[in-house]
Amino acid sequence: MKIYTSSQLEEFACAKRKEFSSWRPQRSTAIDVYDFVDFVGCEPDWKYITPDQSILGCVCFSDTTLPTWESYVNKQSKEPEFNNFARGTIVIDQALNEGKDRGKENYTVVHECFHWLLHQYYFSKNDSDAFHSCSKDSFTIFGCSEDDSAINILEWQANYAAACFLMPQEDVSQAFIKRLRLKGFPQKPLEMKRWVNAHISMLAKQFGVNFNPMKYRLQELKLIQK
């Protein structure tokens, strides 16, 4: 497993954003994430990966067979179907695709794309790692140490790269300063007060993500307090 620093992940994500923007220019700060799936050489698919939405996304690093469910049955016990997926398929939970939280879907899709870009060797080295599924908890890992498990480190890497890609440092900083009508970059991170939360929500909508990734990104950029 390759260990990346946050600065290396930021540089990698920014390079991919620049390449992607040249390949298919976007009209707004919120990009079409399924265009990015195409850009990285993958194919999207939408299935009910679990009956309770505990798994949000999956990347197939080899041709593989996965259980899926006929519908989102809210933890009711039903037998799954088994579907074949080709190498390079990114499977997104269909319930997420049908929901109203587009930011959550966007972040999930780009997170899976960075697993493909960063972790193919790790997950392709033996048959038991033909695919990688990401649970809800995977998307809450915004920090790690070398003592963490390999999976936690890999999930942090995908999260950090996805955040850098969807919320570029310069664009987010300028948007934050403009929205809060600041004269420049704050001398110290702003306190997390209710009125700041409202601006975070608006910035999240502007960049096509949900609240928590934007909050953690602003904290990482030292614009708001942790």
Short mmCIF file of C-alpha atoms in Angstrom, two decimals:
data_model
loop_
_atom_site.label_atom_id
_atom_site.label_comp_id
_atom_site.label_asym_id
_atom_site.label_seq_id
_atom_site.Cartn_x
_atom_site.Cartn_y
_atom_site.Cartn_z
CA MET A 1 0.00 0.00 0.00
CA LYS A 2 1.34 3.41 -0.95
CA ILE A 3 1.23 6.08 1.72
CA TYR A 4 0.32 9.53 0.41
CA THR A 5 0.63 12.80 2.27
CA SER A 6 -2.22 15.29 2.16
CA SER A 7 -0.14 17.60 -0.05
CA GLN A 8 0.52 14.75 -2.51
CA LEU A 9 -3.19 13.94 -2.66
CA GLU A 10 -4.03 17.61 -3.16
CA GLU A 11 -1.53 17.88 -6.01
CA PHE A 12 -2.82 14.69 -7.64
CA ALA A 13 -6.47 15.73 -7.36
CA CYS A 14 -5.74 19.22 -8.72
CA ALA A 15 -3.91 17.73 -11.70
CA LYS A 16 -6.87 15.46 -12.41
CA ARG A 17 -9.28 18.38 -12.12
CA LYS A 18 -7.19 20.37 -14.61
CA GLU A 19 -7.01 17.43 -17.04
CA PHE A 20 -10.73 16.81 -16.66
CA SER A 21 -11.59 20.49 -17.21
CA SER A 22 -9.61 20.47 -20.46
CA TRP A 23 -11.25 17.21 -21.54
CA ARG A 24 -14.78 18.41 -20.82
CA PRO A 25 -15.14 22.04 -19.70
CA GLN A 26 -17.70 22.56 -16.95
CA ARG A 27 -20.04 25.53 -16.80
CA SER A 28 -20.16 25.77 -13.02
CA THR A 29 -18.15 24.90 -9.92
CA ALA A 30 -20.41 21.85 -9.41
CA ILE A 31 -19.20 19.34 -11.98
CA ASP A 32 -21.01 16.44 -13.64
CA VAL A 33 -19.51 13.55 -11.69
CA TYR A 34 -20.61 10.93 -14.19
CA ASP A 35 -18.53 12.73 -16.81
CA PHE A 36 -15.62 12.16 -14.44
CA VAL A 37 -16.44 8.44 -14.28
CA ASP A 38 -16.15 8.40 -18.07
CA PHE A 39 -12.93 10.42 -17.91
CA VAL A 40 -11.17 7.92 -15.61
CA GLY A 41 -12.13 5.06 -17.93
CA CYS A 42 -14.88 3.49 -15.84
CA GLU A 43 -18.56 2.70 -16.41
CA PRO A 44 -21.29 3.57 -13.91
CA ASP A 45 -24.07 1.22 -12.86
CA TRP A 46 -26.88 1.62 -10.35
CA LYS A 47 -28.12 -1.23 -8.18
CA TYR A 48 -29.59 -1.70 -4.73
CA ILE A 49 -26.25 -2.90 -3.33
CA THR A 50 -27.77 -3.72 0.06
CA PRO A 51 -31.35 -3.85 1.36
CA ASP A 52 -30.64 -1.17 3.95
CA GLN A 53 -28.36 1.29 2.09
CA SER A 54 -25.42 0.40 4.35
CA ILE A 55 -23.14 0.26 1.28
CA LEU A 56 -23.16 3.38 -0.89
CA GLY A 57 -20.65 2.52 -3.62
CA CYS A 58 -18.46 -0.22 -5.01
CA VAL A 59 -15.55 -0.40 -7.47
CA CYS A 60 -14.89 -3.55 -9.50
CA PHE A 61 -11.14 -4.03 -9.99
CA SER A 62 -11.70 -7.31 -11.86
CA ASP A 63 -14.64 -9.00 -13.54
CA THR A 64 -16.74 -10.11 -10.60
CA THR A 65 -20.17 -11.19 -9.36
CA LEU A 66 -21.95 -9.21 -6.64
CA PRO A 67 -25.20 -9.69 -4.74
CA THR A 68 -27.81 -6.99 -5.33
CA TRP A 69 -31.40 -6.61 -4.20
CA GLU A 70 -34.56 -6.09 -6.20
CA SER A 71 -35.53 -3.00 -4.24
CA TYR A 72 -34.64 -0.93 -1.21
CA VAL A 73 -36.62 -2.83 1.40
CA ASN A 74 -35.45 -1.06 4.56
CA LYS A 75 -33.79 -4.00 6.31
CA GLN A 76 -36.49 -6.53 5.45
CA SER A 77 -35.05 -9.96 4.78
CA LYS A 78 -35.04 -10.90 1.10
CA GLU A 79 -32.82 -13.08 -0.99
CA PRO A 80 -30.38 -11.17 -3.25
CA GLU A 81 -29.85 -11.61 -6.95
CA PHE A 82 -26.34 -12.12 -8.28
CA ASN A 83 -25.13 -9.87 -11.10
CA ASN A 84 -21.96 -9.89 -13.18
CA PHE A 85 -19.95 -6.68 -13.39
CA ALA A 86 -17.01 -5.98 -15.67
CA ARG A 87 -13.69 -4.62 -14.48
CA GLY A 88 -13.88 -0.85 -14.23
CA THR A 89 -17.54 -0.69 -13.18
CA ILE A 90 -18.42 1.77 -10.46
CA VAL A 91 -21.65 0.65 -8.82
CA ILE A 92 -23.65 3.34 -7.02
CA ASP A 93 -26.49 2.50 -4.68
CA GLN A 94 -29.69 3.06 -6.62
CA ALA A 95 -31.53 4.40 -3.59
CA LEU A 96 -28.87 7.12 -3.38
CA ASN A 97 -29.33 7.87 -7.09
CA GLU A 98 -33.09 8.18 -6.61
CA GLY A 99 -32.82 10.39 -3.54
CA LYS A 100 -32.81 14.15 -3.24
CA ASP A 101 -29.28 14.48 -1.79
CA ARG A 102 -27.33 15.11 -4.97
CA GLY A 103 -24.31 16.26 -2.98
CA LYS A 104 -24.07 12.91 -1.23
CA GLU A 105 -24.29 11.09 -4.55
CA ASN A 106 -21.65 13.34 -6.13
CA TYR A 107 -19.20 12.79 -3.30
CA THR A 108 -19.76 9.02 -3.35
CA VAL A 109 -19.12 8.81 -7.10
CA VAL A 110 -15.89 10.83 -6.98
CA HIS A 111 -14.70 8.92 -3.90
CA GLU A 112 -15.07 5.67 -5.88
CA CYS A 113 -13.26 7.21 -8.87
CA PHE A 114 -10.26 7.98 -6.68
CA HIS A 115 -10.21 4.42 -5.37
CA TRP A 116 -9.87 3.43 -9.04
CA LEU A 117 -7.14 5.98 -9.70
CA LEU A 118 -5.13 5.43 -6.51
CA HIS A 119 -5.71 1.85 -5.40
CA GLN A 120 -5.92 -0.47 -8.40
CA TYR A 121 -2.74 -2.30 -7.51
CA TYR A 122 -3.72 -2.81 -3.88
CA PHE A 123 -7.17 -4.25 -4.68
CA SER A 124 -6.16 -6.14 -7.85
CA LYS A 125 -3.25 -8.11 -6.42
CA ASN A 126 -5.37 -11.18 -5.61
CA ASP A 127 -8.77 -12.61 -6.43
CA SER A 128 -10.20 -11.89 -2.98
CA ASP A 129 -9.90 -8.15 -3.65
CA ALA A 130 -11.67 -8.13 -7.02
CA PHE A 131 -13.98 -5.39 -5.75
CA HIS A 132 -14.11 -2.87 -2.93
CA SER A 133 -17.31 -1.73 -1.24
CA CYS A 134 -17.62 1.50 0.72
CA SER A 135 -19.96 1.64 3.71
CA LYS A 136 -21.51 4.80 5.10
CA ASP A 137 -18.72 4.95 7.66
CA SER A 138 -16.12 5.12 4.88
CA PHE A 139 -17.25 8.64 4.06
CA THR A 140 -16.74 9.94 7.59
CA ILE A 141 -12.98 9.27 7.69
CA PHE A 142 -11.37 12.70 7.25
CA GLY A 143 -8.18 12.00 9.14
CA CYS A 144 -5.89 9.06 9.87
CA SER A 145 -2.48 8.06 11.16
CA GLU A 146 0.06 5.44 10.13
CA ASP A 147 -1.23 3.27 12.98
CA ASP A 148 -4.70 3.03 11.45
CA SER A 149 -5.84 -0.04 9.53
CA ALA A 150 -4.99 -0.25 5.85
CA ILE A 151 -8.65 0.14 4.90
CA ASN A 152 -9.04 3.31 6.98
CA ILE A 153 -5.95 4.78 5.34
CA LEU A 154 -7.26 3.94 1.87
CA GLU A 155 -10.66 5.43 2.67
CA TRP A 156 -9.04 8.60 4.01
CA GLN A 157 -6.99 8.88 0.82
CA ALA A 158 -10.10 8.55 -1.36
CA ASN A 159 -12.00 11.03 0.82
CA TYR A 160 -9.20 13.58 0.83
CA ALA A 161 -8.62 13.37 -2.91
CA ALA A 162 -12.36 13.60 -3.62
CA ALA A 163 -12.61 16.69 -1.41
CA CYS A 164 -9.67 18.35 -3.18
CA PHE A 165 -11.15 17.52 -6.58
CA LEU A 166 -14.71 18.67 -5.88
CA MET A 167 -13.68 21.64 -3.73
CA PRO A 168 -10.43 23.10 -5.14
CA GLN A 169 -8.49 25.08 -2.58
CA GLU A 170 -8.37 28.41 -4.41
CA ASP A 171 -11.97 28.25 -5.67
CA VAL A 172 -13.40 27.34 -2.26
CA SER A 173 -11.30 29.93 -0.43
CA GLN A 174 -12.37 32.71 -2.79
CA ALA A 175 -16.02 31.63 -2.65
CA PHE A 176 -15.87 31.58 1.17
CA ILE A 177 -14.33 35.05 1.36
CA LYS A 178 -16.87 36.43 -1.11
CA ARG A 179 -19.89 34.83 0.54
CA LEU A 180 -18.92 36.03 4.02
CA ARG A 181 -17.90 39.45 2.65
CA LEU A 182 -14.45 39.25 4.17
CA LYS A 183 -11.64 41.60 3.13
CA GLY A 184 -9.29 38.67 2.61
CA PHE A 185 -8.19 35.36 4.03
CA PRO A 186 -9.03 35.41 7.77
CA GLN A 187 -6.06 35.78 10.12
CA LYS A 188 -7.41 32.86 12.17
CA PRO A 189 -10.15 30.28 11.51
CA LEU A 190 -13.66 31.57 12.18
CA GLU A 191 -15.67 30.12 15.04
CA MET A 192 -18.34 27.58 14.13
CA LYS A 193 -21.44 29.65 14.82
CA ARG A 194 -24.95 29.24 13.43
CA TRP A 195 -24.55 31.98 10.84
CA VAL A 196 -21.35 30.33 9.61
CA ASN A 197 -23.20 27.01 9.27
CA ALA A 198 -25.69 28.67 6.95
CA HIS A 199 -22.87 29.82 4.67
CA ILE A 200 -21.31 26.34 4.71
CA SER A 201 -24.62 24.91 3.51
CA MET A 202 -24.77 27.41 0.66
CA LEU A 203 -21.16 26.72 -0.35
CA ALA A 204 -21.86 22.99 -0.28
CA LYS A 205 -24.76 23.52 -2.68
CA GLN A 206 -22.60 25.74 -4.91
CA PHE A 207 -19.91 23.05 -5.26
CA GLY A 208 -22.33 20.14 -5.51
CA VAL A 209 -21.43 18.40 -2.24
CA ASN A 210 -23.18 17.97 1.09
CA PHE A 211 -22.56 19.80 4.36
CA ASN A 212 -19.97 17.61 6.11
CA PRO A 213 -17.40 17.37 3.28
CA MET A 214 -17.57 21.14 2.85
CA LYS A 215 -17.19 21.70 6.60
CA TYR A 216 -14.14 19.44 6.78
CA ARG A 217 -12.65 21.03 3.68
CA LEU A 218 -12.99 24.52 5.17
CA GLN A 219 -11.42 23.26 8.39
CA GLU A 220 -8.53 21.73 6.47
CA LEU A 221 -8.01 25.06 4.70
CA LYS A 222 -8.01 26.81 8.12
CA LEU A 223 -11.00 28.97 7.24
CA ILE A 224 -13.15 27.71 10.11
CA GLN A 225 -12.34 26.15 13.47
CA LYS A 226 -12.34 22.38 14.07
#
